[in-house]
Coordinates of C-alpha atoms in Angstrom, one line a residue:
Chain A
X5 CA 20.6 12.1 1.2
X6 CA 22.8 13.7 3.7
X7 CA 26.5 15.0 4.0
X8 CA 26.6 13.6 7.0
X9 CA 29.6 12.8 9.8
X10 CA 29.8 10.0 11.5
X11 CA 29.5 9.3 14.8
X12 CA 31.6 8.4 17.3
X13 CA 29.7 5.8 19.8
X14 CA 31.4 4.6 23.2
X15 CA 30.4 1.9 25.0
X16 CA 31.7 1.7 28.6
X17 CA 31.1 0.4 32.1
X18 CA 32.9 -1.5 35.4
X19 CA 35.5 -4.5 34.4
X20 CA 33.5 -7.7 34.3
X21 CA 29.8 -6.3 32.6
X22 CA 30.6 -7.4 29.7
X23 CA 31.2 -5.2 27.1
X24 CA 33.3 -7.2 25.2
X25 CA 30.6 -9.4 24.5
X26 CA 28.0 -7.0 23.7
X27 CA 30.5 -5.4 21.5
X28 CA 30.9 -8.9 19.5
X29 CA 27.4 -9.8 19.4
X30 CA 26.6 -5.6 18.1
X31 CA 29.0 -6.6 15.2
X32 CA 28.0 -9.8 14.3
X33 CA 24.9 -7.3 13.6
X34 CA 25.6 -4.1 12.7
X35 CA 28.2 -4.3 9.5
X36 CA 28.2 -0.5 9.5
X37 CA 30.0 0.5 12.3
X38 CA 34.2 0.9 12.3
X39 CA 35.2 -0.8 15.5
X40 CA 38.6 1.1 16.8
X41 CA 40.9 -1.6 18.3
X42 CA 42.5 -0.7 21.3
X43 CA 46.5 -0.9 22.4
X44 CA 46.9 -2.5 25.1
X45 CA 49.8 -3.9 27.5
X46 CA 48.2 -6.5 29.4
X47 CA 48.6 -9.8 28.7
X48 CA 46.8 -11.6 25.5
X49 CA 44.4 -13.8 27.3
X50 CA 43.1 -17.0 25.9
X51 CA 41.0 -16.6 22.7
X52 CA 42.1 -13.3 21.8
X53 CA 44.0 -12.3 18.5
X54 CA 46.8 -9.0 18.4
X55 CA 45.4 -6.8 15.7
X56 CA 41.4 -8.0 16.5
X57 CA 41.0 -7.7 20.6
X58 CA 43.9 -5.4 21.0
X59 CA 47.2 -4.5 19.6
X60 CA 49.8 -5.9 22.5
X61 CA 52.5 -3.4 23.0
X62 CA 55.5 -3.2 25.4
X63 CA 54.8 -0.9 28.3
X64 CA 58.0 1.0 26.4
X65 CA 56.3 1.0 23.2
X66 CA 52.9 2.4 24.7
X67 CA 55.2 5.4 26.7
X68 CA 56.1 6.3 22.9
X69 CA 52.7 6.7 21.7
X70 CA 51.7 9.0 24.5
X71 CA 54.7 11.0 24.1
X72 CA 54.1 11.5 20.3
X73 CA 50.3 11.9 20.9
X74 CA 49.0 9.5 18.9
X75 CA 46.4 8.3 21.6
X76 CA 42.8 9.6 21.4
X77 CA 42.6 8.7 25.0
X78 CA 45.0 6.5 27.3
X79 CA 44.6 5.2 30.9
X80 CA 46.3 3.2 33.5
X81 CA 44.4 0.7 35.1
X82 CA 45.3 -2.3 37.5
X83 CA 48.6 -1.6 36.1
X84 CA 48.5 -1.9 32.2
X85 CA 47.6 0.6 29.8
X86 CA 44.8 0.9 27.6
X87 CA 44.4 3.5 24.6
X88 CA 42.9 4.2 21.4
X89 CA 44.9 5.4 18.1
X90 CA 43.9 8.9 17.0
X91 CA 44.2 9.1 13.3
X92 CA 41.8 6.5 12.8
X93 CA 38.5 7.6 14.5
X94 CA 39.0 11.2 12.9
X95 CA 40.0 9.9 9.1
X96 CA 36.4 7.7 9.8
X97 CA 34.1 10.1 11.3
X98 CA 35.7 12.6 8.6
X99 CA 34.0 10.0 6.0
X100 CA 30.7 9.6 7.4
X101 CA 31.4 6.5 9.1
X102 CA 30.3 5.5 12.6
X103 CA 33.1 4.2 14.9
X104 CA 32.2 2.0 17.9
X105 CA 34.7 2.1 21.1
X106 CA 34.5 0.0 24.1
X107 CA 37.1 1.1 26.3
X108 CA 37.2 1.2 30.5
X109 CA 35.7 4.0 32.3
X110 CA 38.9 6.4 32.2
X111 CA 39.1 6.2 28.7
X112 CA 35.9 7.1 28.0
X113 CA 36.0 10.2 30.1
X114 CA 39.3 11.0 28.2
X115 CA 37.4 10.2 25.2
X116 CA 35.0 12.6 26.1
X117 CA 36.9 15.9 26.9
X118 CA 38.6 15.6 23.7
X119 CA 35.5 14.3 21.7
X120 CA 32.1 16.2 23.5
X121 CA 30.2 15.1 20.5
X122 CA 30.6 11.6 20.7
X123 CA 27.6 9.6 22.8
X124 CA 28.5 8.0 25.7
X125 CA 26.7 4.3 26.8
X126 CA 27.4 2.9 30.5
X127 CA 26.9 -0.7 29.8
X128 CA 25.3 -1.5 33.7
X129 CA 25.7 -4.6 35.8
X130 CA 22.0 -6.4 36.5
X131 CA 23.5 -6.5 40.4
X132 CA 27.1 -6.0 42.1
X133 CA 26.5 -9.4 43.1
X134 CA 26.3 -10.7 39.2
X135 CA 29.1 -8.5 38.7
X136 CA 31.7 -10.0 41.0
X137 CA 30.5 -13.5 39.6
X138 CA 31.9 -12.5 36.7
X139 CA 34.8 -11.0 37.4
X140 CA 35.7 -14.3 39.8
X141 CA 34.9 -17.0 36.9
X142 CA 36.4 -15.2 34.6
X143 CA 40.0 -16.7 36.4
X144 CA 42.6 -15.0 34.9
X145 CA 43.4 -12.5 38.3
X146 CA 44.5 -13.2 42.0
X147 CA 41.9 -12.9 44.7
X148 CA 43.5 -9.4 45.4
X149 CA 42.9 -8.2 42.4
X150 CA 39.4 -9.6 41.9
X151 CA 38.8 -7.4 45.1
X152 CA 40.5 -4.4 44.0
X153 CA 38.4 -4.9 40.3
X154 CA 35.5 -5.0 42.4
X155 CA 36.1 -1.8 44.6
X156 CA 37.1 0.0 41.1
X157 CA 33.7 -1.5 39.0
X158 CA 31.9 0.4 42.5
X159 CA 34.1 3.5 41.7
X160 CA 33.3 3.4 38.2
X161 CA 29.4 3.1 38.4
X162 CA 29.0 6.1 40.3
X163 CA 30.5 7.9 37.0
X164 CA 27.9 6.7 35.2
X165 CA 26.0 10.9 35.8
X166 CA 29.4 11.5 33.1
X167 CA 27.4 9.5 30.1
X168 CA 24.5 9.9 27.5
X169 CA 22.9 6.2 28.2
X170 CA 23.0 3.4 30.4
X171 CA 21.7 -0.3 29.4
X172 CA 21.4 -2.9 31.8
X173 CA 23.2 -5.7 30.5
X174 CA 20.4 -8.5 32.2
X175 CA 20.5 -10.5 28.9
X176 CA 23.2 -9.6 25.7
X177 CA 20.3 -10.0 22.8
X178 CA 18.6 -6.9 24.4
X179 CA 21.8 -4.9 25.3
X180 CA 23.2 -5.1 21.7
X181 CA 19.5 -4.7 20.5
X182 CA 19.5 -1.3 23.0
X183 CA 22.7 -0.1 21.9
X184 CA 21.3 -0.2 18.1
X185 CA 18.6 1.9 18.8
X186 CA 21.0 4.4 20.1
X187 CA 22.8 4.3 17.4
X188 CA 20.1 4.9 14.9
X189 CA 18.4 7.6 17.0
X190 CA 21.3 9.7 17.6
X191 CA 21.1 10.0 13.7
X192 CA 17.5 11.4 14.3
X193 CA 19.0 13.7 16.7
X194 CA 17.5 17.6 15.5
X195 CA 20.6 19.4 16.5
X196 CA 23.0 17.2 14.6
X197 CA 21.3 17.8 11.4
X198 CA 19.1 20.6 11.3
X199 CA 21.7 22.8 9.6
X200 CA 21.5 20.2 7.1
X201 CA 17.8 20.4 6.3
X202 CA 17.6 23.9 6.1
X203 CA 19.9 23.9 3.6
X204 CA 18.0 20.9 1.7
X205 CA 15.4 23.6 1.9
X206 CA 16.9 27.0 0.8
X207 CA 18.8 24.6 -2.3
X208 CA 14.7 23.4 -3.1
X209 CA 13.5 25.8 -5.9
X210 CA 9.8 25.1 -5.3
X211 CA 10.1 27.3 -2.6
X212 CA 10.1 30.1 -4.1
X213 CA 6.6 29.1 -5.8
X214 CA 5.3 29.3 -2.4
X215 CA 6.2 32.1 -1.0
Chain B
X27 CA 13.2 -4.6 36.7
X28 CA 12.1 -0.8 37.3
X29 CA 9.4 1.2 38.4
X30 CA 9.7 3.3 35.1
X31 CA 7.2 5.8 34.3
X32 CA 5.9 6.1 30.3
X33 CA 7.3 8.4 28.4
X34 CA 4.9 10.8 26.1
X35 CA 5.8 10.6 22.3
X36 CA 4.9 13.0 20.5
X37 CA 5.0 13.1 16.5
X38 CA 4.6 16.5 14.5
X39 CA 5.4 17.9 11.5
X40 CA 3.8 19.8 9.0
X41 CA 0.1 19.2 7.1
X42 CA 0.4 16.7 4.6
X43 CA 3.9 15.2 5.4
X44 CA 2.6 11.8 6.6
X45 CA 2.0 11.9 10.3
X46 CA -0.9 9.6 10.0
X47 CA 0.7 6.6 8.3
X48 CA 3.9 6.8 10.2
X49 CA 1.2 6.6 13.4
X50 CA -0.8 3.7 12.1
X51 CA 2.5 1.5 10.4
X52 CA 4.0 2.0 13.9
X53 CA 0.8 0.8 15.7
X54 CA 0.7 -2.4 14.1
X55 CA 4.3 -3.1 15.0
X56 CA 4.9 -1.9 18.8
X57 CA 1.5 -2.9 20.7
X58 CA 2.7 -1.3 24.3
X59 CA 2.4 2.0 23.0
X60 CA -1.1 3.8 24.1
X61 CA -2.5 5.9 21.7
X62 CA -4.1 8.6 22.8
X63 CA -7.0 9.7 20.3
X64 CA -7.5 13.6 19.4
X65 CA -11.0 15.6 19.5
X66 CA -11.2 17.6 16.3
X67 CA -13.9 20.1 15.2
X68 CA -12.9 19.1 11.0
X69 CA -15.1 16.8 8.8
X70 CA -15.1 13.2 9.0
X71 CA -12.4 12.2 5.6
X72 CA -13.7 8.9 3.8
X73 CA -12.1 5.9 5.7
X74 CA -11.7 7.4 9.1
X75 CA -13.9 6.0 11.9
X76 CA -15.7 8.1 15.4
X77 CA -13.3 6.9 18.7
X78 CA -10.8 5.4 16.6
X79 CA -8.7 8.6 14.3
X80 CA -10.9 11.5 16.0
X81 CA -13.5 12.1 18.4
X82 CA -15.1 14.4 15.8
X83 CA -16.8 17.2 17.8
X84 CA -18.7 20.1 16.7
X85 CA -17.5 23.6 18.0
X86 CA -19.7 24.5 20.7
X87 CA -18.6 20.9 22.3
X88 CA -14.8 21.8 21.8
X89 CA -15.1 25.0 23.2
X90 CA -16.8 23.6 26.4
X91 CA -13.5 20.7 26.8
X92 CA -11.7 24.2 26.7
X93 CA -13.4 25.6 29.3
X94 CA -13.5 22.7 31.6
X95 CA -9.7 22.6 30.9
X96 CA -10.4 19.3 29.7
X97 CA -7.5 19.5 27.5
X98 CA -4.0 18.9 27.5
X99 CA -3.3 21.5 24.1
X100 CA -5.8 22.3 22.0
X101 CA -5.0 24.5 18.5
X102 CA -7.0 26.1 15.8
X103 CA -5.9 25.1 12.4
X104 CA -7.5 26.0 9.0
X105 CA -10.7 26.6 10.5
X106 CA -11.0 23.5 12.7
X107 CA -9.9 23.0 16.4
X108 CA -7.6 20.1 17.1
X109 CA -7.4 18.9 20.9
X110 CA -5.9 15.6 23.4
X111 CA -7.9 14.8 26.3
X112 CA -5.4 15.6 29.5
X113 CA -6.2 12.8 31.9
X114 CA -5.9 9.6 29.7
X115 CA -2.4 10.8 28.8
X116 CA -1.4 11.0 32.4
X117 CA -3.2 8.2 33.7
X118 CA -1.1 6.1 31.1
X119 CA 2.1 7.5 32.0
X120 CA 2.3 7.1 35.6
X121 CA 1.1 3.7 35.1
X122 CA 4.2 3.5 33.1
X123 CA 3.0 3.1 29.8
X124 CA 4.2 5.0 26.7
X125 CA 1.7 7.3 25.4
X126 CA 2.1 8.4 21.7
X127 CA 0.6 11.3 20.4
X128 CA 0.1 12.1 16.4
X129 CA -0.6 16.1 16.3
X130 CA -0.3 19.2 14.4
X131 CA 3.1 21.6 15.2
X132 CA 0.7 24.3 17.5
X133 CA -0.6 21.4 19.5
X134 CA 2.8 20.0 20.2
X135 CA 4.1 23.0 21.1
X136 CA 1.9 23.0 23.7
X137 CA 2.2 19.9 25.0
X138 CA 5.8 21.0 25.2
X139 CA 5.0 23.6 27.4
X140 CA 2.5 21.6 29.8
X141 CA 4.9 18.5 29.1
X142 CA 8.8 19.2 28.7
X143 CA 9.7 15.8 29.9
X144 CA 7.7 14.5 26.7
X145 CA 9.9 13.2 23.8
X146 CA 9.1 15.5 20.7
X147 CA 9.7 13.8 16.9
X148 CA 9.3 16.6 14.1
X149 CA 8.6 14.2 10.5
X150 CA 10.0 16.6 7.7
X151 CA 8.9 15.8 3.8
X152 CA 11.7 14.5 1.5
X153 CA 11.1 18.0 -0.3
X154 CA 8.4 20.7 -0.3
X155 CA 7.9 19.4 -3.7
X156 CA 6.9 16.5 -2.4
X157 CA 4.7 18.0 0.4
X158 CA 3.0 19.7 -2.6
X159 CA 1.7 16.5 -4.4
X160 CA 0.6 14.9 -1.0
X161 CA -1.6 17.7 0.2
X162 CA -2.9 18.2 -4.0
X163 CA -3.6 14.3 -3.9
X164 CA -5.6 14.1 -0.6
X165 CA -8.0 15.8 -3.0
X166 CA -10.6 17.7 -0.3
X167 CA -9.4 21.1 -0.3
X168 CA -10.1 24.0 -2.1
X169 CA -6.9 25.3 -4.4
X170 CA -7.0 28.3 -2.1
X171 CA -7.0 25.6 1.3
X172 CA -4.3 24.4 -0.3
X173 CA -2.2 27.5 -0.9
X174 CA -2.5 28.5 2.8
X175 CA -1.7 24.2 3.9
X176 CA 1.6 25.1 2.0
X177 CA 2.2 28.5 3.6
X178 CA 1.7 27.2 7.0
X179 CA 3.6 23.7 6.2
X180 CA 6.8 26.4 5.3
X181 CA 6.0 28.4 8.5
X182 CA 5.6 24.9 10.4
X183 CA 9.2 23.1 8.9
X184 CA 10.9 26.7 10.8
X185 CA 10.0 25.5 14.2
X186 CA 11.9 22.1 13.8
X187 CA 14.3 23.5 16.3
X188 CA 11.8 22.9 19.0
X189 CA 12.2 19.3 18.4
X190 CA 14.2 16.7 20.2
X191 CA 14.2 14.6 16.7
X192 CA 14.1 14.7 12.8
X193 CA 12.7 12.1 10.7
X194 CA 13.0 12.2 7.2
X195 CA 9.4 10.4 5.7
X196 CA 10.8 9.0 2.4
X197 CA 10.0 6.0 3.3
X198 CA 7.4 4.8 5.3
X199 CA 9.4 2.1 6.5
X200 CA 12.9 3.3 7.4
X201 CA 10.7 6.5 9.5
X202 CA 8.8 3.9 11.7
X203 CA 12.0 2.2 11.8
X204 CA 13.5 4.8 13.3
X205 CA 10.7 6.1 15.3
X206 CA 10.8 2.7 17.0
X207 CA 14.7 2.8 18.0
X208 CA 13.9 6.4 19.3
X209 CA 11.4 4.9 21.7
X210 CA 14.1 2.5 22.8
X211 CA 16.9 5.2 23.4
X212 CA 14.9 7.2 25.1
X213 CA 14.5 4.5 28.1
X214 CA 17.9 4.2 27.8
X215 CA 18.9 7.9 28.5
X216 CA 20.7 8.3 31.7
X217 CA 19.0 11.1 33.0
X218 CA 16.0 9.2 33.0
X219 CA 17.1 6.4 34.8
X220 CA 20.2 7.5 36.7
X221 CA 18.4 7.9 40.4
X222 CA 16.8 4.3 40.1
X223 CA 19.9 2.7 38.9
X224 CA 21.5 4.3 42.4
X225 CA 18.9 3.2 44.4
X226 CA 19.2 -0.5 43.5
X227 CA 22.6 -0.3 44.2
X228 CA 22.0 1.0 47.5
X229 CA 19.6 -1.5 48.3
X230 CA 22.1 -4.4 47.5
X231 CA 22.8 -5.8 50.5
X232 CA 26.3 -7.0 48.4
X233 CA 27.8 -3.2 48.0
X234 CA 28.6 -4.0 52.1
X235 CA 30.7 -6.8 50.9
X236 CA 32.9 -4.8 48.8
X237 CA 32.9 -1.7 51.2

């Protein structure tokens, strides 16, 4: 009806909540949505796929793409970098299409000075107990840097003022089923298309037969 | 998990545009919400039932509720007063219940002004055309009534900027789709929720741990 934009959506939150997961689950879902895949330069871990989870790069290669500012955000964190390719989220919100990002917490805020229009989820732990469960059994880091993921994930919740939303991720059916409604609203939203249906008006001829 | 308050819904939008079906369609799906049942001064329509669409009062009643500020907005509209009883709304809401409110743009205005914290849904026709047939159809006004329903439905469609949301009614479905997902969102804003999220944080006797 509309000649609408997309949106951009970002979902965020501590290492160890889970995005990833809620991000799988909201896709197995929601066909709709353009899902941005991140460069990377930590390690593949088990299960993952270059070009699907991330695209791997050198920490040489990433320096590149920050120099030649091809990143729509970039950060550094327990020593790897994470970023998102620019010219992908533009060409797709250019075409109406909603793109999906789940990137750490500094990403997101990078995400956020360079895109204020996007809408920002904090994807929040049920307890910091639960939380450092996860981090431990997911077993791929040393027990200092389980405790320095932990200190960060306490850092990174108290950014959570910085974002639009914040579901608690207690149980992944109702996260993903949260983070749809989001989505959905923020279409609803009157300031993002109120221009649009004044104009639907003006264009109406019957109007004029009232007036 | 929380001691959440409710949130007050409120749906508007101009005479004729299908407030009323978009109310009941959404009643039979989300059973938490609380309706909260309007007095009205105008004549009983064929179908509608005393306690259950109006408490149908005459004026002399209606102007006592005013009085007795009985009322949490009240409006005059084509002859008729239109009015919510204030404490059943607030009653609801600090019990934490959503309360959902169907009423015309004046009254909803004023709840706005008694209730900014209130979540305000504006339901705009497909096309004035469109708004034409419905209010010719309902078939119990006079062809002047009907002349000034359209005048006020234009002068009504102009304060859509006083609205948190837009919903489009050409299809009775999709809106009460997406009147639901705005229900959800809105319990996921962060503003709402941001100084209970901290407090449970702070009372997690594990945030020593990681200290």
């Amino acid at each position: 009806m509309f000649d609408e934009k997309g949106i951009l959506f970002v979902l965020s939150g501590p290492s160890g909540v889970g995005k990833g997961t809620v991000r799988q689950r909201l896709f197995e879902k929601e066909t709709h949505l353009k899902y941005s895949v991140s460069a990377t330069t930590r390690k593949k871990r088990p299960g993952e796929t270059e070009g699907v989870d991330y695209f791997y790069k050198t920490k040489d290669a990433f320096k590149k793409m920050i120099e030649q500012d091809e990143l729509l955000e970039y950060a550094e964190y327990v020593n790897n970098y994470y970023g998102t390719p620019k010219e992908y989220v533009e060409e797709q919100i250019e075409k109406g299409k909603d793109v999906f990002l789940e990137i750490e917490v500094q990403g997101a805020m990078q995400v956020k000075r360079n895109f204020p229009e996007g809408v920002f989820i904090f994807l929040f732990p049920p307890s910091l107990e639960e939380l450092k469960n996860r981090i431990v059994r997911r077993g791929t880091e040393s027990n200092d840097l389980v405790i320095n993921r932990l200190k960060e994930a306490k850092k990174e919740i108290d950014m959570m003022s910085e974002y639009d939303y914040v579901v608690v991720n207690d149980d992944v059916d109702k996260a993903v089923e949260k983070v749809k409604a989001i989505i959905v609203s923020e279409h609803c939203k009157r300031d993002r298309i109120e221009n649009q249906y004044k104009k639907i008006l003006e264009d109406d001829t019957n109007v004029r037969t009232i007036n």
